[in-house]
Coordinates of C-alpha atoms in Angstrom, one line a residue:
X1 CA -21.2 46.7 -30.3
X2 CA -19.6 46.9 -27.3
X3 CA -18.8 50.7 -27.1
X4 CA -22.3 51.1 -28.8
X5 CA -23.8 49.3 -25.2
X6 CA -21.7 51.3 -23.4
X7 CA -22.7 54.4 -24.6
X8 CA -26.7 53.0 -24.1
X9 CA -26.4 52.5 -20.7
X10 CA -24.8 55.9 -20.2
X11 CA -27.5 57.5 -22.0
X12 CA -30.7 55.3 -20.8
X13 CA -32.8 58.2 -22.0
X14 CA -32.2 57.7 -25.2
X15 CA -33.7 53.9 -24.7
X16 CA -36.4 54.8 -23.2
X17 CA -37.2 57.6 -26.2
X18 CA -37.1 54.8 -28.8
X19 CA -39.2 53.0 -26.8
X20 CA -41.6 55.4 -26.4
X21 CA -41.7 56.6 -29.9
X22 CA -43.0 52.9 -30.8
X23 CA -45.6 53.2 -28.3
X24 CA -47.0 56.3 -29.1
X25 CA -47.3 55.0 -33.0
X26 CA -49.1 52.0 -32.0
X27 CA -51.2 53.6 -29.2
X28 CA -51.9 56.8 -31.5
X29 CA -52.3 54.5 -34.0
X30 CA -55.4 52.1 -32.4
X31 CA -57.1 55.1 -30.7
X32 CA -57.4 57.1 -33.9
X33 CA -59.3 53.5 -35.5
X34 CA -61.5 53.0 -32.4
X35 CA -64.3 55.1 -32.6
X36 CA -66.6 53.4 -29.9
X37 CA -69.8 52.7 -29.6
X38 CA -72.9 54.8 -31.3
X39 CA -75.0 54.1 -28.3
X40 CA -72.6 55.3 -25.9
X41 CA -73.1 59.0 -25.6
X42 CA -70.5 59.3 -23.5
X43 CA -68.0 57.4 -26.8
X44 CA -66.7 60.6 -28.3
X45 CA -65.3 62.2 -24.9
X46 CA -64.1 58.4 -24.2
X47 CA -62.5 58.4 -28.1
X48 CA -60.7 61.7 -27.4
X49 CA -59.8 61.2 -23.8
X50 CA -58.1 57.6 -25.1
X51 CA -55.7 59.5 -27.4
X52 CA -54.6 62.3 -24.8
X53 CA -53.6 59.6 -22.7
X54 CA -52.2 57.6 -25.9
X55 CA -49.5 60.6 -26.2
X56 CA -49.4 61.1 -22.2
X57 CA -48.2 57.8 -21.6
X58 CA -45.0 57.3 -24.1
X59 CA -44.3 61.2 -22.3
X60 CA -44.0 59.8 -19.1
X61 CA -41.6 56.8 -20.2
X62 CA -39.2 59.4 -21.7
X63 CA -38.4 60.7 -18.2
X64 CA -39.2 57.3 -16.1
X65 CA -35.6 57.3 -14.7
X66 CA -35.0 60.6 -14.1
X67 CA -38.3 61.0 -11.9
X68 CA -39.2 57.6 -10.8
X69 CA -41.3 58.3 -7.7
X70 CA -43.4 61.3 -9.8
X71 CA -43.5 58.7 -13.1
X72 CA -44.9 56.0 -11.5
X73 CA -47.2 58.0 -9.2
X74 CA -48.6 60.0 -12.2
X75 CA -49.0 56.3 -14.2
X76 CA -51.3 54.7 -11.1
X77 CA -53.4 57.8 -10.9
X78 CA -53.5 58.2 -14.9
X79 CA -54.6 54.2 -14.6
X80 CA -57.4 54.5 -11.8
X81 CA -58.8 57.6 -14.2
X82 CA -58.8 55.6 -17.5
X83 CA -60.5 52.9 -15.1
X84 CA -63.1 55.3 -13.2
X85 CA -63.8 57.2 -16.8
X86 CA -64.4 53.6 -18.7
X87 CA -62.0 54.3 -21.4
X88 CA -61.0 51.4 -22.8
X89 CA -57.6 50.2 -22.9
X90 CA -55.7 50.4 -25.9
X91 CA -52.1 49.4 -27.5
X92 CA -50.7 53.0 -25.0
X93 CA -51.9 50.9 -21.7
X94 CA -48.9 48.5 -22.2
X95 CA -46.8 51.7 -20.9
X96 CA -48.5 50.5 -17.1
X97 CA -46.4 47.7 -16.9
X98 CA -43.6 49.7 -18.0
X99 CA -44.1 52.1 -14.9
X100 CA -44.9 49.3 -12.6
X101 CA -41.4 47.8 -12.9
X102 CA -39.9 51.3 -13.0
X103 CA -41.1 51.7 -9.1
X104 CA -39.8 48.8 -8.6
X105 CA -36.4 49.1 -9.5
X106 CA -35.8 52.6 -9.2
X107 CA -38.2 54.1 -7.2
X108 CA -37.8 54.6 -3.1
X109 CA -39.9 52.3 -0.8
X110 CA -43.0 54.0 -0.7
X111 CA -43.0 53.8 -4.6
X112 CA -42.5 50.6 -5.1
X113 CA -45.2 49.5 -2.2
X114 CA -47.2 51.8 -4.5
X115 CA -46.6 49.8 -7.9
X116 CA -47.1 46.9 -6.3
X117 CA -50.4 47.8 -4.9
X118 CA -51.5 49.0 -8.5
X119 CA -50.2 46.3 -10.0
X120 CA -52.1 43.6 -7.8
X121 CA -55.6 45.6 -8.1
X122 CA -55.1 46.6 -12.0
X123 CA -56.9 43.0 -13.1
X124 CA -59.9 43.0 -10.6
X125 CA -60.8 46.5 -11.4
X126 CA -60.4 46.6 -15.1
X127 CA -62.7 43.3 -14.8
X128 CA -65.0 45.1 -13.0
X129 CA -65.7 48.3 -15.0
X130 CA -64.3 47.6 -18.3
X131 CA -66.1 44.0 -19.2
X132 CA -69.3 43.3 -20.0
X133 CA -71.7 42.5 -16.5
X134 CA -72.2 38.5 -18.3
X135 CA -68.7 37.9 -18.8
X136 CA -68.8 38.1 -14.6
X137 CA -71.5 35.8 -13.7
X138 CA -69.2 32.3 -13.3
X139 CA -66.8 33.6 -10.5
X140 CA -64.3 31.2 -11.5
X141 CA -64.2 32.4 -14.7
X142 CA -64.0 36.1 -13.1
X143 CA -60.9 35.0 -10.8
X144 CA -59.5 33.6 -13.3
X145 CA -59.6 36.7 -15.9
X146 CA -58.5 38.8 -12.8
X147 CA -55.5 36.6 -12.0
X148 CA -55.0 36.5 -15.6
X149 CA -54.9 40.6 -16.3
X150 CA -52.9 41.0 -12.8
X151 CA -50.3 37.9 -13.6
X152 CA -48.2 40.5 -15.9
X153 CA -48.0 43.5 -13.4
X154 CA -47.0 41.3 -10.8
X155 CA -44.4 39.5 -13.2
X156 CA -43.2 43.3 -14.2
X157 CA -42.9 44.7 -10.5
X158 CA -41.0 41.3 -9.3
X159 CA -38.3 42.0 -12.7
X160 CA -38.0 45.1 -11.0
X161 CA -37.1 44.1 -7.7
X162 CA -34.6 41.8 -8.9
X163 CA -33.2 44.8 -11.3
X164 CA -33.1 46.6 -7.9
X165 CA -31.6 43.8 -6.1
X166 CA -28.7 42.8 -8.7
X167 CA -28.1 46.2 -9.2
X168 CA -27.5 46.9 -5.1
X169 CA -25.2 43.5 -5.2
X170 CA -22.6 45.1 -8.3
X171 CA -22.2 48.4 -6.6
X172 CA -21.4 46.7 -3.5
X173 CA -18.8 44.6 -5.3
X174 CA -18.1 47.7 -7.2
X175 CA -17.2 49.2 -3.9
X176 CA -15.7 46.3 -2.3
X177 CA -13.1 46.1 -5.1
X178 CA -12.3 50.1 -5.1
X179 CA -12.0 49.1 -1.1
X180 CA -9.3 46.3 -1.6
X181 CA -8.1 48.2 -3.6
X182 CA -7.4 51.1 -1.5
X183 CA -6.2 48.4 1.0
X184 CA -3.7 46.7 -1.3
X185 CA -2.3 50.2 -2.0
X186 CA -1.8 51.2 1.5
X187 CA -0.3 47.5 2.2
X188 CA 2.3 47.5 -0.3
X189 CA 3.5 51.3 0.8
X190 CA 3.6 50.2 4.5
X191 CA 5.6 47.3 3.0
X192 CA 8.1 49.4 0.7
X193 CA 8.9 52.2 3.8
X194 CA 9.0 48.5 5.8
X195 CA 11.9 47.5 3.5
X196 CA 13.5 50.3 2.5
X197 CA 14.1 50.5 6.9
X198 CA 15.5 47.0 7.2
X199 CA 17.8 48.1 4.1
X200 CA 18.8 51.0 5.6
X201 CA 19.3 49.3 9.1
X202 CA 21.4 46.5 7.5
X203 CA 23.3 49.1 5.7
X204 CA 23.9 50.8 8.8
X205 CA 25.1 47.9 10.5
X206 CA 27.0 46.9 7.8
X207 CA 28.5 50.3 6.8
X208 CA 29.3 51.4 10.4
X209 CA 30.9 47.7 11.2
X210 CA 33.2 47.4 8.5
X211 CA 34.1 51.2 8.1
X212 CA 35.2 51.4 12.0
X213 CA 37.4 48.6 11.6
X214 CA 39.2 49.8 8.2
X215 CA 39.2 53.5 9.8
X216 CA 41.3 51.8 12.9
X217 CA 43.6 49.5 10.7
X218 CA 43.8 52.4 8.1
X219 CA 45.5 55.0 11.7
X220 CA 46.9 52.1 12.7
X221 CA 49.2 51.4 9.9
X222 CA 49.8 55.3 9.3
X223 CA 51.5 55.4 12.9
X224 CA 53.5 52.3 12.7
X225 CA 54.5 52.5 8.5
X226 CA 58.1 54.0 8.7
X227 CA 59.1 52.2 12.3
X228 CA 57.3 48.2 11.1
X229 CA 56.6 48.1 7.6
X230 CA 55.6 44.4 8.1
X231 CA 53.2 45.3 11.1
X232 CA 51.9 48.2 8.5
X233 CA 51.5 45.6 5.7
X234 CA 49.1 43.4 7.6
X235 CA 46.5 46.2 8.5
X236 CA 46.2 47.0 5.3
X237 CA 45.8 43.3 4.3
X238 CA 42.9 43.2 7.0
X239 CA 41.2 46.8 6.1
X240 CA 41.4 45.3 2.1
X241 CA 40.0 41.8 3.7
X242 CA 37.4 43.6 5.6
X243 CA 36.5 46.5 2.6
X244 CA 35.4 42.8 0.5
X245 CA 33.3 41.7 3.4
X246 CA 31.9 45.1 3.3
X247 CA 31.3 44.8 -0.9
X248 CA 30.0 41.5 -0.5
X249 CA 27.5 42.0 2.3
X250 CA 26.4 45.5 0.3
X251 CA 26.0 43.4 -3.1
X252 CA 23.8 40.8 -0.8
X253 CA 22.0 44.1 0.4
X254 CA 21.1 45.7 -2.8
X255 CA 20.3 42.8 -4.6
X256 CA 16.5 42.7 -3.1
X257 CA 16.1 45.9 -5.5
X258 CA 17.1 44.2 -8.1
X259 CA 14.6 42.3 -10.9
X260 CA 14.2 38.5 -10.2
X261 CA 15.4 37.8 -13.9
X262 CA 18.5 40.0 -13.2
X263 CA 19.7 38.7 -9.4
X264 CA 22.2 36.8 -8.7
X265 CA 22.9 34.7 -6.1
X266 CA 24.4 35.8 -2.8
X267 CA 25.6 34.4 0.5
X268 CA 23.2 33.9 3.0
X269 CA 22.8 36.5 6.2
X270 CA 24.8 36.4 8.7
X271 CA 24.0 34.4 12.3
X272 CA 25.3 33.1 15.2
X273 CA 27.5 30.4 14.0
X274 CA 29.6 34.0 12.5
X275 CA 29.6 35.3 15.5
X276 CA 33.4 34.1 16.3
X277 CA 34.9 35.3 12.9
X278 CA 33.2 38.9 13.7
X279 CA 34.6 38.6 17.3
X280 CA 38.3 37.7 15.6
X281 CA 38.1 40.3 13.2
X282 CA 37.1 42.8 15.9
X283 CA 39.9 41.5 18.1
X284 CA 41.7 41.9 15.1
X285 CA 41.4 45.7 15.0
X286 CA 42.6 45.8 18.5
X287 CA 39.5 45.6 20.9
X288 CA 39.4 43.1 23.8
X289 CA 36.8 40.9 23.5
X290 CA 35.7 37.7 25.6
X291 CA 33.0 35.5 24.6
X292 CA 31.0 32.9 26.5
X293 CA 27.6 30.7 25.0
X294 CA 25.8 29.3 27.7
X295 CA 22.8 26.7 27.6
X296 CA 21.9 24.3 25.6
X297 CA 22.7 25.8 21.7
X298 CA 20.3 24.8 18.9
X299 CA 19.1 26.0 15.3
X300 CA 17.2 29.3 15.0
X301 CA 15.5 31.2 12.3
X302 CA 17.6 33.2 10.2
X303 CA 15.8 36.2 11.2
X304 CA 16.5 35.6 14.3
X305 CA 19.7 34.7 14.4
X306 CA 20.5 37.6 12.1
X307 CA 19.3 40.1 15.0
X308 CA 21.6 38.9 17.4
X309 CA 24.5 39.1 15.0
X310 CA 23.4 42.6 14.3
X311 CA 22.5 43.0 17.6
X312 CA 26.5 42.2 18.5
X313 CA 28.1 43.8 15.8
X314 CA 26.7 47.1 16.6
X315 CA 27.3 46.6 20.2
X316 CA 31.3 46.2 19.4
X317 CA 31.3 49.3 17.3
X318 CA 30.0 51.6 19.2
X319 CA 32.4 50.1 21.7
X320 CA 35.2 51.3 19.9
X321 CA 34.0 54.1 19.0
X322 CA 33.0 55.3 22.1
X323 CA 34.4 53.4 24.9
X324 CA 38.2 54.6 24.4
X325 CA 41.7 53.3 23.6
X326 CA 41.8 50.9 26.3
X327 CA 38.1 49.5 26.6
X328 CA 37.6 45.8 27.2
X329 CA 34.1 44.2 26.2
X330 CA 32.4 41.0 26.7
X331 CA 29.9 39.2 24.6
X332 CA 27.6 36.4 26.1
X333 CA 24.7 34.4 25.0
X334 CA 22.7 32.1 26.7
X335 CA 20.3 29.9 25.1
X336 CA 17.4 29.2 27.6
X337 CA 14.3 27.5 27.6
X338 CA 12.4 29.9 26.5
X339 CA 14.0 33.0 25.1
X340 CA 17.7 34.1 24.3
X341 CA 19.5 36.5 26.2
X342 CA 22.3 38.4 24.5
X343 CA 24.8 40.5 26.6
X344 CA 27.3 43.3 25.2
X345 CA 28.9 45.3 27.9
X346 CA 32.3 47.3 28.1
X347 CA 34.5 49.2 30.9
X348 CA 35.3 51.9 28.8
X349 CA 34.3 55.5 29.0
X350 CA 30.3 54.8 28.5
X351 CA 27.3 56.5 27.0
X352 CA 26.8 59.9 25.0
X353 CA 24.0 61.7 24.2
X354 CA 24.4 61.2 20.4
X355 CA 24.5 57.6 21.1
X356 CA 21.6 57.0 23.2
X357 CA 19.1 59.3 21.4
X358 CA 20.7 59.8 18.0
X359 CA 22.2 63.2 16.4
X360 CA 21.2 65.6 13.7
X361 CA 24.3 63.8 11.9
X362 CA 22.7 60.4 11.7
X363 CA 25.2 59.0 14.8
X364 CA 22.8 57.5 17.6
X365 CA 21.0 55.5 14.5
X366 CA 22.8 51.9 15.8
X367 CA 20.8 51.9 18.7
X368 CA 17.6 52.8 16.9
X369 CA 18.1 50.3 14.5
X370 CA 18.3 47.6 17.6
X371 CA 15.4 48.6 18.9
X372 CA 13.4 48.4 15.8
X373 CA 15.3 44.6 15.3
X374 CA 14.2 43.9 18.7
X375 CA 10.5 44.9 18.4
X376 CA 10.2 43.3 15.0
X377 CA 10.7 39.8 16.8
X378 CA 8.5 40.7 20.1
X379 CA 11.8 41.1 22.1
X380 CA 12.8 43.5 24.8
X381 CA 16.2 45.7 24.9
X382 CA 17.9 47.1 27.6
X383 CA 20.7 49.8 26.9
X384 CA 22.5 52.1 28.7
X385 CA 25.6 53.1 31.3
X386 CA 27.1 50.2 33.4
X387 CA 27.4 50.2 37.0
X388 CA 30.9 50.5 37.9
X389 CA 31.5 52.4 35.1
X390 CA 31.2 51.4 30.6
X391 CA 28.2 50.4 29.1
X392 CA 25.6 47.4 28.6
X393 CA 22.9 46.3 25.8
X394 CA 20.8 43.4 26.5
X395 CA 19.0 42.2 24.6
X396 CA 16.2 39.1 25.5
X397 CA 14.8 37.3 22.0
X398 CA 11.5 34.8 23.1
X399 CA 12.1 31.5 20.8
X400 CA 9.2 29.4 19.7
X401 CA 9.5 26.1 21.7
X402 CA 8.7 23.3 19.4
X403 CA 6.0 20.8 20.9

C-alpha cells in the first residue's frame, strides 16, 4: 500500500482520470434520461448542450493540475454559459467544485481570486435563472437557498487554500532539512581538517621534541663510546627513556582515531606542572636552560595549559637546533591578573629563513603551529631575532578571571 501511494502521488494524473471516468458515467448517464420539458422549445438544444458539457467537464479534470490557471478559467466560463443558456445542472456540475479547489491550491493569485469569485456568486445566480420565479418570493427563503448552493464552493476553495498552505509549509521544511543538512556536512569537514591540524601540530611538537633530543644523545654517545663507555651508556639510557615518552605521547595522539569501543586509556596532556621535567630532560641533552614563574600561580584549563607547554617545548628545540653548540636559553612565566605571559629567548646564533616562514621541507612548521595554538585561545605571539644578538617568542595567553 505504501509504494502503491507512492506511486499515486507521483502520477496524480492517473487520480484524477479515475475520477473523471466516474463523473462522465454518472453525468452522461443523467443527461441521456433528462429529456426536459415539452413546452420548452428551447429543451432539445438545452438536452444536447447538457451532455457536451457532461463529457467537457470530466475532460477538463484529467488535465486540472497540469493547467491549473486555463482549467479553472475554462470551468467559470463553462459555468456562467450553462447559467446564461438555462441548462440545468446535472450529476457533471459536481466537476465545479472540483475546479474551484483546484485554483485554489494550485493555481497563481489571480486564479484563485477567480475561483473564489465564482464560487461565492455560483448560488445567487443559479437561484436566479435556474429556479422557478415562486420559489423566490420569501427572500429569506431565497438567501437561504443561495447561502445554501454557495456553502460548498466556498467550503471547496477554503480546502484548497489550506492544500496550498500545508503544501508551502513541507517544502519549506523540505528545504530547511536539505539546508541543515548541507550545514551539518560542511561543519563536520571544517571539524575533521580542524583535527586532523591539531594532530598534526601535536605530532609535530611531539615528533620534533623528542627526535632532537635522541638525535643529540644518539652524536653524543658516538663521540664519547671508545674514550667513556659509562658516559656513552647513559645517553643511550636517556635517548631509550626519551624514545618511550615519544611512544607514549604518539599512542595518546592516535588514540582520538581510534573507535570509542576500541580506546584505551591514556595519560592526560601535558601542562605546566611538566614544565620542569621537560626543562631537565632538555638540560639533559646538554642545553642551558634557566627558569623563573613569576605571579601568583593557579589552575588553568588543560587547553591552555597544554599551549604553553607546546608553546615551550618548541621554543627549546628550535633552540638547539638552531642557536648553536654553546647557546644558553631562558624560560619565564608570569601569571598576571589578567593574561599569561610566556618568554623563550636564547643568545645563540638566531633566526633563519626556514624557521620564520617555513621551508619546502616541512622545517619552519614549529612556529606555524604556535601561531595557530596561539590564535585558537585569542592570544597574541611575538617571535623573532633578539636585541643583542639570539632569539625571542612571546607568547601572551588572556585567562578568564573568575567572578
Amino acid at each position: 500500500m505504501h509504494r502503491l501511494n507512492a506511486w499515486l502521488r507521483r502520477h496524480p494524473m492517473v487520480v484524477d482520470s479515475a475520477w473523471a471516468l466516474l463523473v462522465l458515467a454518472l453525468g452522461v448517464l443523467a443527461a441521456v434520461e433528462t429529456t426536459g420539458s415539452p413546452a420548452d422549445p428551447m429543451a432539445p438544444w438545452r438536452h444536447y448542450t447538457g451532455i457536451v458539457i457532461a463529457f467537457v467537464l470530466p475532460g477538463m479534470m484529467v488535465v486540472r493540475r497540469r493547467w491549473p490557471d486555463a482549467t479553472t478559467a475554462a470551468a467559470v466560463a463553462l459555468g456562467l454559459f450553462q447559467v446564461a443558456a438555462r441548462v440545468e445542472p446535472g450529476m457533471s456540475s459536481v466537476a465545479y467544485l472540483v475546479f474551484g479547489y483546484t485554483g485554489a491550491a494550485f493555481g497563481r493569485a489571480w486564479t484563485s481570486r477567480l475561483a473564489l469569485a465564482a464560487s461565492l456568486v455560483a448560488g445567487p445566480l443559479t437561484l436566479w435563472r435556474l429556479t422557478p420565479p415562486s420559489e423566490r418570493q420569501d427572500p429569506y427563503k431565497a438567501v437561504f437557498l443561495a447561502v445554501l448552493m454557495t456553502t460548498p464552493f466556498v467550503l471547496c476553495w477554503a480546502w484548497g487554500r489550506l492544500t496550498r498552505v500545508r503544501r508551502a509549509y513541507l517544502i519549506e521544511l523540505e528545504d530547511r532539512a536539505a539546508r541543515l543538512e548541507r550545514e551539518r556536512d560542511a561543519q563536520a569537514k571544517v571539524a575533521v581538517a580542524a583535527e586532523r591540524a591539531r594532530i598534526a601540530r601535536e605530532l609535530h611538537d611531539v615528533v620534533a621534541h623528542n627526535v632532537s633530543v635522541m638525535i643529540v644523545q644518539a652524536d653524543g654517545a658516538a663521540y664519547v663510546l671508545d674514550s667513556s663507555p659509562q658516559q656513552a651508556k647513559e645517553a643511550l639510557n636517556t635517548i631509550a627513556s626519551t624514545g618511550r615518552q615519544a611512544l607514549a605521547e604518539m599512542r595518546r595522539l592516535l588514540g582520538v582515531l581510534r573507535t570509542a569501543d576500541t580506546a584505551e586509556e591514556y595519560v592526560p596532556q601535558p601542562g605546566v606542572e611538566e614544565l620542569p621535567e621537560l626543562l631537565e630532560q632538555v638540560r639533559t641533552a646538554g642545553l642551558t636552560v634557566e627558569y623563573s614563574a613569576t605571579g601568583e600561580v593557579r589552575e588553568l584549563p588543560r587547553g591552555l595549559e597544554l599551549t604553553v607547554y607546546r608553546i615551550v617545548q618548541e621554543a627549546l628545540t628550535n633552540v638547539r637546533k638552531h642557536g648553536g653548540p654553546d647557546a644558553r636559553a631562558r624560560v619565564a612565566v608570569d601569571f598576571r591578573p589578567g593574561d599569561l605571559e610566556v618568554l623563550v629567548e636564547d643568545d645563540g646564533r638566531g633566526s633563519t629563513r626556514e624557521q620564520l616562514t617555513g621551508g619546502t621541507d616541512g622545517l619552519g612548521h614549529g612556529l606555524i603551529g604556535m601561531r595557530e595554538r596561539v590564535g585558537m585561545v585569542s592570544g597574541s605571539l611575538d617571535v623573532g631575532p633578539r636585541p643583542g644578538g639570539g632569539f625571542r617568542i612571546r607568547a601572551v595567553l588572556p585567562l578568564k578571571v573568575s567572578k
